[in-house]
Short mmCIF file of C-alpha atoms (C1' of nucleotides) in Angstrom, two decimals:
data_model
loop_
_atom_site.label_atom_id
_atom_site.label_comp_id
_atom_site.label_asym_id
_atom_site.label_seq_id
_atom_site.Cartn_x
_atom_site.Cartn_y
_atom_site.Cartn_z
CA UNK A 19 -43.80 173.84 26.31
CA UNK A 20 -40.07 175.23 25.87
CA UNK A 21 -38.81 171.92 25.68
CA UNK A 22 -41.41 171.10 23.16
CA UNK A 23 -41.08 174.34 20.66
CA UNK A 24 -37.37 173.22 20.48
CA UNK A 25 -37.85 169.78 19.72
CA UNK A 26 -39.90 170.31 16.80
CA UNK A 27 -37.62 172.85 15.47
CA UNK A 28 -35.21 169.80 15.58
CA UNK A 29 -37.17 167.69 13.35
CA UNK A 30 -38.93 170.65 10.85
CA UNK A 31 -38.98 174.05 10.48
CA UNK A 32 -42.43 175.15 12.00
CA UNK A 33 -43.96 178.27 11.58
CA UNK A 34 -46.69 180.16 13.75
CA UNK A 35 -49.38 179.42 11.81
CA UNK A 36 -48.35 175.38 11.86
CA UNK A 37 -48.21 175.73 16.00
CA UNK A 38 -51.81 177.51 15.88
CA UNK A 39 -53.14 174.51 13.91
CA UNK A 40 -50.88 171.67 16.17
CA UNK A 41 -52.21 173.62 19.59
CA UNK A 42 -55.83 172.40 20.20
CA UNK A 43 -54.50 168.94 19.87
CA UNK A 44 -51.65 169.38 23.14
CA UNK A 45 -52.57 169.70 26.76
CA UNK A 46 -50.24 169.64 29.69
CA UNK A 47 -50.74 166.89 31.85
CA UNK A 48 -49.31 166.26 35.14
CA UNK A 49 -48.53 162.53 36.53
CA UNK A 50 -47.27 161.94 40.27
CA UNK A 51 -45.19 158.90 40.76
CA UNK A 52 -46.65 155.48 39.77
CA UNK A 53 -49.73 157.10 38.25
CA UNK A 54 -50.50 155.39 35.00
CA UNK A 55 -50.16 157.13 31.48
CA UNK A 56 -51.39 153.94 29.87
CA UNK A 57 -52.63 150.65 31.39
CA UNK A 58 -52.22 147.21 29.79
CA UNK A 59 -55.62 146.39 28.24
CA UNK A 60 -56.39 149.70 27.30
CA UNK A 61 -55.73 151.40 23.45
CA UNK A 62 -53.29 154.21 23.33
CA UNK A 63 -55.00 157.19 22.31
CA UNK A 64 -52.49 159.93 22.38
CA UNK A 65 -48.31 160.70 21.97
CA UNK A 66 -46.63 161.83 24.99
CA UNK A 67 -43.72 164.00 24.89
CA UNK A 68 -41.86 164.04 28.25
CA UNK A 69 -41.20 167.63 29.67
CA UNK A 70 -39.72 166.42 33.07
CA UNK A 71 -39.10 163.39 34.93
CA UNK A 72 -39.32 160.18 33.11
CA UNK A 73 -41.67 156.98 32.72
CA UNK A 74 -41.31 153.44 31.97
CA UNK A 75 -43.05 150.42 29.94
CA UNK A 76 -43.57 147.08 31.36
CA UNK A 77 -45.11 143.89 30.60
CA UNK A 78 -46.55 142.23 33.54
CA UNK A 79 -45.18 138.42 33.29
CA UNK A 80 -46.56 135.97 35.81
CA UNK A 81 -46.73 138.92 38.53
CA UNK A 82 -43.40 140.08 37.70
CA UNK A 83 -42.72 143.37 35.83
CA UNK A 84 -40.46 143.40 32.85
CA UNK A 85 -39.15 146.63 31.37
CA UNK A 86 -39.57 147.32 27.96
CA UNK A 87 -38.33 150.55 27.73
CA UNK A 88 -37.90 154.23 29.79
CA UNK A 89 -38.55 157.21 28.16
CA UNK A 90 -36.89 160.59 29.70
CA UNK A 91 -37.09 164.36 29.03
CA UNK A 92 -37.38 165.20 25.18
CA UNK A 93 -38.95 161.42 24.72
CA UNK A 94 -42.23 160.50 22.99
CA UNK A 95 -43.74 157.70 25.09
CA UNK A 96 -46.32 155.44 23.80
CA UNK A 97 -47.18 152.03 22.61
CA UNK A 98 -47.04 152.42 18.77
CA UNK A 99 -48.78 149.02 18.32
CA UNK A 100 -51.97 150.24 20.45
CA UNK A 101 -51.59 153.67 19.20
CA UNK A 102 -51.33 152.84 15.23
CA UNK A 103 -53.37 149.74 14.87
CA UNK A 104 -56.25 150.66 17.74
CA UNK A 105 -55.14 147.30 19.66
CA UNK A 106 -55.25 146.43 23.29
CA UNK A 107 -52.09 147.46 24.72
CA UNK A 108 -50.24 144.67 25.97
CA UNK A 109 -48.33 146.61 28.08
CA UNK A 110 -48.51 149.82 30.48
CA UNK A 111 -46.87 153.16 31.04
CA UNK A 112 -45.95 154.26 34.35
CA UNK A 113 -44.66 157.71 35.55
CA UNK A 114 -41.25 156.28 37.67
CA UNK A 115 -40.82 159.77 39.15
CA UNK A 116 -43.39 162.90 39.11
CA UNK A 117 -43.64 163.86 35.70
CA UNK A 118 -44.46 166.88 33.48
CA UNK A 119 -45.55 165.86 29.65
CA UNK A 120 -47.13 167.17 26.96
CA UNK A 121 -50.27 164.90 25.57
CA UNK A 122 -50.80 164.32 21.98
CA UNK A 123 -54.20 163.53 21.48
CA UNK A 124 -54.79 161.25 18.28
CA UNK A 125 -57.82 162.26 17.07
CA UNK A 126 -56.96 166.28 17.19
CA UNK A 127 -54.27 165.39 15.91
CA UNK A 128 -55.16 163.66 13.00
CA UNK A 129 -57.48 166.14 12.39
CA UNK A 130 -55.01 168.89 12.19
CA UNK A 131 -52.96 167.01 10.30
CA UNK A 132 -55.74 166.54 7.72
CA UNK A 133 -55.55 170.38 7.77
CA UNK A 134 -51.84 171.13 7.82
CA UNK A 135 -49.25 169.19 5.53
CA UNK A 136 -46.83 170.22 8.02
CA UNK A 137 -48.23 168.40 10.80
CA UNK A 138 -48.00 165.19 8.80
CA UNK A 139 -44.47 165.95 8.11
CA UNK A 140 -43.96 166.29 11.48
CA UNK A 141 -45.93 163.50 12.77
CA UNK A 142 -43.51 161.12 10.39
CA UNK A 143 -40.37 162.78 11.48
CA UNK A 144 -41.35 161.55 14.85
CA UNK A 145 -42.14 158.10 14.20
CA UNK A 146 -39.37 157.99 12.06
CA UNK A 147 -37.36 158.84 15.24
CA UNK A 148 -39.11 156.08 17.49
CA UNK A 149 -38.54 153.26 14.52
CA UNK A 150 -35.21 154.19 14.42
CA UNK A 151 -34.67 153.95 18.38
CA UNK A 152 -36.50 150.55 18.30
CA UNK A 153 -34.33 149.30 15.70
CA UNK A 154 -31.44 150.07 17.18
CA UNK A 155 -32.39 148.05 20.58
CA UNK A 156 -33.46 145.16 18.96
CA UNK A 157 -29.78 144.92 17.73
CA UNK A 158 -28.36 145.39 20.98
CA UNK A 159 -29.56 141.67 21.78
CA UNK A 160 -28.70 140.25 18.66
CA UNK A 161 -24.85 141.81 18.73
CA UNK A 162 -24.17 142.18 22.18
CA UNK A 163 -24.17 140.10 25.40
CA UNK A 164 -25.10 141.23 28.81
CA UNK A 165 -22.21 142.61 30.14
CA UNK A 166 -21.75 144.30 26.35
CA UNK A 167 -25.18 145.79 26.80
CA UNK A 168 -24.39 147.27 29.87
CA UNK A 169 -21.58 149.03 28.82
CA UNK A 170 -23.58 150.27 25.94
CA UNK A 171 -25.76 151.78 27.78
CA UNK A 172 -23.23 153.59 30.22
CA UNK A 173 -21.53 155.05 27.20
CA UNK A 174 -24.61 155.93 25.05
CA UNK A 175 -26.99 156.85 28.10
CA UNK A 176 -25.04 157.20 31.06
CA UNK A 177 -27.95 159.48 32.26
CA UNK A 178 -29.95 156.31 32.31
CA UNK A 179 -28.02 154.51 34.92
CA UNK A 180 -27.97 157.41 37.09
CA UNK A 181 -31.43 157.31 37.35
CA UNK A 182 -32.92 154.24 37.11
CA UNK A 183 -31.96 151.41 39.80
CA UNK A 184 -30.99 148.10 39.35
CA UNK A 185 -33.75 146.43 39.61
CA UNK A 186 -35.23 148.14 37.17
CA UNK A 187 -32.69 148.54 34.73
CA UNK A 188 -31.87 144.62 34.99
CA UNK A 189 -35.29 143.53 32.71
CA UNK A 190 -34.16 146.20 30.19
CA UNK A 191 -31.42 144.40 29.60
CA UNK A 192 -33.05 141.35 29.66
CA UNK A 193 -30.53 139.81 32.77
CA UNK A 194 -31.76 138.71 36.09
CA UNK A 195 -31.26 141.09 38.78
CA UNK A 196 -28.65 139.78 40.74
CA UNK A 197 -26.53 139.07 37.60
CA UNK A 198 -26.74 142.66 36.52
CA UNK A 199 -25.04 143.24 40.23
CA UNK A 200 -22.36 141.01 39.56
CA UNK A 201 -21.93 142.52 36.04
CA UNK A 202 -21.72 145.74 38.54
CA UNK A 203 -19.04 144.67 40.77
CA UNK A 204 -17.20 143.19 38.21
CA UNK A 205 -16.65 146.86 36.51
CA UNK A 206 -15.83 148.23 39.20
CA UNK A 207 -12.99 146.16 40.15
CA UNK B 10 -47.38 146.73 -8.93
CA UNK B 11 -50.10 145.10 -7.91
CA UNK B 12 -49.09 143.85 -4.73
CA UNK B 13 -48.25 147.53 -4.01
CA UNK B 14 -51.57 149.27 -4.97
CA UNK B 15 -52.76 146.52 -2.83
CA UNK B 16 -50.71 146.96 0.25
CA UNK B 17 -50.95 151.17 0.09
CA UNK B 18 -54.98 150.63 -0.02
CA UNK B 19 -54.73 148.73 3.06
CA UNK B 20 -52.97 151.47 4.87
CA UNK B 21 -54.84 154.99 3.53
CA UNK B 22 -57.02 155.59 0.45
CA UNK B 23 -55.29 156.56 -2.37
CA UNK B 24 -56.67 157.98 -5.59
CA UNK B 25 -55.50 158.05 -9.17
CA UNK B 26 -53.96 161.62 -8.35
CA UNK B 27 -52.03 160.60 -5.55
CA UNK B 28 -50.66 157.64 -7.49
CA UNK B 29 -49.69 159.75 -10.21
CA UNK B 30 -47.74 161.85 -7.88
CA UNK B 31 -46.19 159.10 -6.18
CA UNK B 32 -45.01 157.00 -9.32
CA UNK B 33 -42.04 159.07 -10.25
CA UNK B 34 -40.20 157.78 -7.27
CA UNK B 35 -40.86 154.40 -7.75
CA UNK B 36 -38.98 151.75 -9.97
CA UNK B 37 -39.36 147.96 -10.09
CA UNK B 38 -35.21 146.71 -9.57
CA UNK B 39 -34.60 142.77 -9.63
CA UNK B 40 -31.56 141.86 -7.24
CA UNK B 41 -29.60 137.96 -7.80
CA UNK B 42 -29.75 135.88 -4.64
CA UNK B 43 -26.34 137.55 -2.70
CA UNK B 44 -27.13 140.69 -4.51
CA UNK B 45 -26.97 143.66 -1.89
CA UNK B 46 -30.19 146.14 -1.78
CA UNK B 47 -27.53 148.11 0.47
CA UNK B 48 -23.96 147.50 1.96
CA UNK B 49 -22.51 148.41 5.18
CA UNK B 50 -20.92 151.62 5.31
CA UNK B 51 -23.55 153.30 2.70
CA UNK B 52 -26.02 155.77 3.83
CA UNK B 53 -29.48 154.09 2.77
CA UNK B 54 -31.44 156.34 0.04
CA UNK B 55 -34.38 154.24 -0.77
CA UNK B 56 -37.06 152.04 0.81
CA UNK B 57 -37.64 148.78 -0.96
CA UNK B 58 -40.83 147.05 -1.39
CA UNK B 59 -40.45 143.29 -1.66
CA UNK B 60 -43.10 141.98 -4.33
CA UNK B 61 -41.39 138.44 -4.73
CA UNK B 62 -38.50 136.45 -3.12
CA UNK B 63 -36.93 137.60 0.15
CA UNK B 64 -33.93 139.44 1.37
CA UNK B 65 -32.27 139.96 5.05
CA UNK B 66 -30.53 142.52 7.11
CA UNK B 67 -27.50 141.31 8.67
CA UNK B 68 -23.78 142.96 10.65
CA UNK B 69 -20.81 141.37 10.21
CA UNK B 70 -19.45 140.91 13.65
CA UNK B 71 -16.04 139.70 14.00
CA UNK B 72 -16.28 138.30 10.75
CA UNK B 73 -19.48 136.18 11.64
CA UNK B 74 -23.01 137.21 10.08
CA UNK B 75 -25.95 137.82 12.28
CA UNK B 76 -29.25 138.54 10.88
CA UNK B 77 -31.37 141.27 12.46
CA UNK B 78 -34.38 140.78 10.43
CA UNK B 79 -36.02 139.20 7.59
CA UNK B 80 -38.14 140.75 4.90
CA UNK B 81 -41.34 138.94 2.97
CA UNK B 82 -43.36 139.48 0.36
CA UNK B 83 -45.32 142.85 1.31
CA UNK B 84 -42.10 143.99 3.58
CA UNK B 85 -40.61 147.17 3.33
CA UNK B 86 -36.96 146.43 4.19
CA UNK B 87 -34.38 149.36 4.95
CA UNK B 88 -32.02 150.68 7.42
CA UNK B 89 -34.49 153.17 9.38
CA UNK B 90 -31.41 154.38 11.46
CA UNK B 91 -29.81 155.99 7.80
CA UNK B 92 -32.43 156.48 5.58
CA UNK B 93 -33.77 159.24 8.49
CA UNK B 94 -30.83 160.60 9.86
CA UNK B 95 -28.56 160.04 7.17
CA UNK B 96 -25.87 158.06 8.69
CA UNK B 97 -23.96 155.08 7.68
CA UNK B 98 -25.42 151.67 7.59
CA UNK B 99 -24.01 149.83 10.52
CA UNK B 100 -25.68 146.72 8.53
CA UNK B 101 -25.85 145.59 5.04
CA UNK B 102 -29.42 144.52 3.18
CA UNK B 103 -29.16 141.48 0.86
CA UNK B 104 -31.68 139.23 -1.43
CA UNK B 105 -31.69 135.69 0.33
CA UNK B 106 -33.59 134.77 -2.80
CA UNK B 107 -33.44 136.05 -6.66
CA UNK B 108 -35.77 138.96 -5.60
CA UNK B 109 -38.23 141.55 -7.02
CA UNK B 110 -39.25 144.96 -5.80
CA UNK B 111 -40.12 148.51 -5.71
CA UNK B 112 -37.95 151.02 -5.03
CA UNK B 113 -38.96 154.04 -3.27
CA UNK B 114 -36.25 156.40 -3.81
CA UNK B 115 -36.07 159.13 -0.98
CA UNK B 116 -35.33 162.42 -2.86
CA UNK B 117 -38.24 161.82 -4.80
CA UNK B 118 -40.44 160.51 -2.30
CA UNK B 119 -39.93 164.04 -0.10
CA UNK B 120 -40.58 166.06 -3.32
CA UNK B 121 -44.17 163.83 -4.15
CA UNK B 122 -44.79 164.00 -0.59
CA UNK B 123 -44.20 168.21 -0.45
CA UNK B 124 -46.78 168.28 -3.13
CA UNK B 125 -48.94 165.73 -1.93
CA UNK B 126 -50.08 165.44 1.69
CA UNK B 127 -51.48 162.33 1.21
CA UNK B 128 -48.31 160.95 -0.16
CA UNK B 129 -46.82 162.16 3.19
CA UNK B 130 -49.66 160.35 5.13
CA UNK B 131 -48.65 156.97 3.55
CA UNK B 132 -44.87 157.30 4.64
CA UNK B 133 -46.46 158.14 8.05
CA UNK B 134 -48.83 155.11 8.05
CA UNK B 135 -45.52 152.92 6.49
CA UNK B 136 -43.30 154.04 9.57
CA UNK B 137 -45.76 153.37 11.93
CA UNK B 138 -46.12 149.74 10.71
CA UNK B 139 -42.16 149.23 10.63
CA UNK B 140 -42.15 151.04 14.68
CA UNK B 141 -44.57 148.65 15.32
CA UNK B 142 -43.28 145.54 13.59
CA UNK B 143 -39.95 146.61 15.53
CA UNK B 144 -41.84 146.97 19.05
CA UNK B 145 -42.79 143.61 18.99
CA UNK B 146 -39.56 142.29 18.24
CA UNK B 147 -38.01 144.01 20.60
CA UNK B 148 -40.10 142.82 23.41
CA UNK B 149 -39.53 139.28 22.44
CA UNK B 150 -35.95 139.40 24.01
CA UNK B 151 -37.04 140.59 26.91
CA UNK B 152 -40.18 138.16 27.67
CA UNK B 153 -39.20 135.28 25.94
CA UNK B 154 -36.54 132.55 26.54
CA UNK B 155 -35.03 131.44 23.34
CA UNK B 156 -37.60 128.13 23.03
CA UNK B 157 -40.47 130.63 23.77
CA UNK B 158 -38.79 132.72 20.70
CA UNK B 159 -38.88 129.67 18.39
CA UNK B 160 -42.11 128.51 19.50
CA UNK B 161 -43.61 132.51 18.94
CA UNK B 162 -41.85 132.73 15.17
CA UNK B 163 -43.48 128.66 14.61
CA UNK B 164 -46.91 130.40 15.60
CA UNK B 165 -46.39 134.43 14.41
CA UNK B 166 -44.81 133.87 11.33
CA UNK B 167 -44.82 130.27 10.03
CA UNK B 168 -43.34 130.89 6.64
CA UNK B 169 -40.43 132.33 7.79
CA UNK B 170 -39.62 129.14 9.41
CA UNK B 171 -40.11 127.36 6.02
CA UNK B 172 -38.24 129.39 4.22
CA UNK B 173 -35.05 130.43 5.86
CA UNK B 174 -32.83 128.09 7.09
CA UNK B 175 -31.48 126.83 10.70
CA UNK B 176 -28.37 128.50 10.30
CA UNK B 177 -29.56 131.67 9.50
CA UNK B 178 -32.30 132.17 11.74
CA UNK B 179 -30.52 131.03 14.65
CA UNK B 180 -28.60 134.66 14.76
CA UNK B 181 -32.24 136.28 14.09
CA UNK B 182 -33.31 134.75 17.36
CA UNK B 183 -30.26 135.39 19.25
CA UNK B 184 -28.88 131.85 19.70
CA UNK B 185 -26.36 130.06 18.52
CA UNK B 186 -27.07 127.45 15.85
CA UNK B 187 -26.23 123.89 17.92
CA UNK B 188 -29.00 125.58 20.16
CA UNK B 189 -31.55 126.32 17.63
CA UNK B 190 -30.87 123.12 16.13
CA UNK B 191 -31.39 120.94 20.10
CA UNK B 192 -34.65 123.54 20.09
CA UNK B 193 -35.90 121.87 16.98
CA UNK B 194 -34.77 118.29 17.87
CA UNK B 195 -36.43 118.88 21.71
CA UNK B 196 -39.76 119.54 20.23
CA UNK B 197 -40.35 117.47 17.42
CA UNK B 198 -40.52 114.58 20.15
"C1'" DT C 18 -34.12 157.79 66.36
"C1'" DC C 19 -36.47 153.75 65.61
"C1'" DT C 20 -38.61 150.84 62.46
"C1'" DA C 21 -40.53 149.07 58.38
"C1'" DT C 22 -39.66 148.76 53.63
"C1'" DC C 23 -37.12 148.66 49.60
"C1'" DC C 24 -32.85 148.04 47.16
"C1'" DT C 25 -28.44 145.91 46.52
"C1'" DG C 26 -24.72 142.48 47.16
"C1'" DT C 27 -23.28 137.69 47.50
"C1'" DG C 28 -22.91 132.65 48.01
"C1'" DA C 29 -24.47 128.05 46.32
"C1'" DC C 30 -26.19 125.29 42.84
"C1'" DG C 31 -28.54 123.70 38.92
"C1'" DA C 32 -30.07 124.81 34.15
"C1'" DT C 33 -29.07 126.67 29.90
"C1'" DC C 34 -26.21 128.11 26.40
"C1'" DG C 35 -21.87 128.71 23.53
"C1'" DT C 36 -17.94 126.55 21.64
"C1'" DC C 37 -15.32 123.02 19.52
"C1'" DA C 38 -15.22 118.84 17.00
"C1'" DC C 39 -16.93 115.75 13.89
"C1'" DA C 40 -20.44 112.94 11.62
"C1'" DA C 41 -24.60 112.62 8.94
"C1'" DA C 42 -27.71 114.51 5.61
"C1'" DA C 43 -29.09 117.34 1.89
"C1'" DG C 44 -28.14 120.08 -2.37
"C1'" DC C 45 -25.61 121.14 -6.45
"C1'" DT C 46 -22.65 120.60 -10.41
"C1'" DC C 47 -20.55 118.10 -13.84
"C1'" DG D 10 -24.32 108.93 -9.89
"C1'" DA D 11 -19.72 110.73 -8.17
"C1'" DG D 12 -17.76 114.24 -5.86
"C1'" DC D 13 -18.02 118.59 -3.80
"C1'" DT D 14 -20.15 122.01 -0.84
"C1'" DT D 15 -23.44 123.50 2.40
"C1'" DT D 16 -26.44 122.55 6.05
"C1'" DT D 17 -27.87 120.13 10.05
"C1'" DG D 18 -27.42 117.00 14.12
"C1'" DT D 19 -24.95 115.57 18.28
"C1'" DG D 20 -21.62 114.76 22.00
"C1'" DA D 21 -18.50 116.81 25.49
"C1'" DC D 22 -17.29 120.45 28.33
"C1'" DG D 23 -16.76 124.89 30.22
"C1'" DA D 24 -18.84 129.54 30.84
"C1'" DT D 25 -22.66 132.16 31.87
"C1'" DC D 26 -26.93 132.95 33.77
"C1'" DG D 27 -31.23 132.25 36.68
"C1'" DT D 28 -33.00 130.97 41.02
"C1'" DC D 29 -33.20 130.68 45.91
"C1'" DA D 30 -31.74 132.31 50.23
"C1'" DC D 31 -30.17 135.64 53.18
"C1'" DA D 32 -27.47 139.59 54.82
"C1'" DG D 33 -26.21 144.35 54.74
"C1'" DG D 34 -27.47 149.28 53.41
"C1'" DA D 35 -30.25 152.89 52.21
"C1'" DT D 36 -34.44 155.46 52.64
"C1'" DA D 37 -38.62 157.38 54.35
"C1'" DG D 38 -42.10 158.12 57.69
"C1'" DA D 39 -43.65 158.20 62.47
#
DNA sequence: TCTATCCTGTGACGATCGTCACAAAAGCTC
DNA sequence: GAGCTTTTGTGACGATCGTCACAGGATAGA
């Protein structure tokens, strides 16, 4: 909850009174490895903010998995089309490791938002945060190639390729597995 | 106007009050085709609300344009990534068309929306729609190859095929124009 | 420690794509 | 309509990437 109190305070200042309205709409959830947050097919009905370990989304393609995205400590993780528009969500969240969040519920929510202003404010600051992160990944394949996106990534997230493997990480950046190794070895050399 | 009033009633309800509040931050602003809404290097102070023509968002890279997205009729086109946190553009915004709009501008957008919660709601409800809008193209990269792009834009978003041109588009979805252009040839037989 | 399983590296080869070059077609202006 | 500019099509060729196959390493559980 730490983790949580000082992420808000990063966004807007919150006072006591704005945390006793937020409260009823957070619980603590705890996921083991490979548990589900969110599976394809179902609608998103809450925010989570990651208080330890870290999660991933992925399309299932023909069998295969394809990452969309991992989210890690002080991440919101959700599928904002599901979430805002009550769709089927085309893809799923899975915890990669055990994992400690903080659920949003979107109903409580939006009724303590219809309450408190601040909320509101809040609740845009955040999606204001995820837009922005979005928008700056869709560039990445526009402006970059492979290789480029790789080294990206070990400059901007370096956390990220510590610890997510290969596998993994190689759908992310939308290269086949094997030529993310190569991209690897050449780096090293 | 209209097209506005019409677009913010599709999102939240919105009474005479709230409109009231909201339309000291708005102006209508016309922009010449190669007019920029916002230039590289400037930090982004307004959202823009096409009503007629259409603009893009493109970097220069090396000297060579690529187009990171393309914004309609009923659009709100800005650079997420500075209008939140304040930062430079990294890309410039420019009519593709003699265009017409409303301009939200951000200074007085906070102030409506610190009086007006429901003015707040509606910037939520308009950054959810750009996360999602975002999302989706995001995830095109990584599922689709670049025929599967074409063919997804031919069925998603028909107009924008009619409307912007080979060249341009190609950089949109991530190929180079020769290859957008064999795409084109490939299925029309 | 042994074994089963998962992850990573690597070679071979074909498919796709980017680049360069130039021609054809379409628009625009006078 | 002539002449200019911009856009699109196409061929050749090399670079990159995906796929298949398999080997070596790492890891975890018995």
């Amino acid at each position: 909850m730490q983790q949580l109190i000082a992420y808000i305070h990063s966004l807007t200042t919150f006072s006591d009174d704005n945390w006793q309205h937020l409260l009823p709409a957070l619980s603590v959830q705890y996921f083991h490895k490979d548990d589900y947050l969110l599976k394809a097919g179902e609608v998103c009905n809450a925010l989570y903010f990651i208080c330890r370990g870290y999660c991933r989304a992925y399309y299932d393609k023909d069998g295969v998995d394809i990452n969309t995205d991992f989210f890690f400590e002080q991440d919101i993780a959700t599928n904002i089309n599901s979430y805002g528009r009550r769709e089927k969500s085309a893809f799923a969240i899975q915890a990669c490791e055990s994992l400690e969040v903080v659920r949003f519920d979107r109903e409580l929510l939006l009724s303590a938002a219809a309450r408190d202003p601040q909320i509101e404010t809040l609740g845009r600051l955040c999606l204001q945060r995820i837009a922005a992160r979005q928008e700056k990944h869709t560039a990445l394949f526009k402006l970059m190639s492979a290789q480029e996106r790789y080294e990206y990534l070990e400059q901007t997230y370096p956390e990220m390729l510590q610890r997510v493997s290969l596998s993994q990480l190689s759908s992310f950046l939308g290269v086949a597995r094997e030529t993310l190794s190569r991209i690897r070895s050449r780096r090293q050399s």
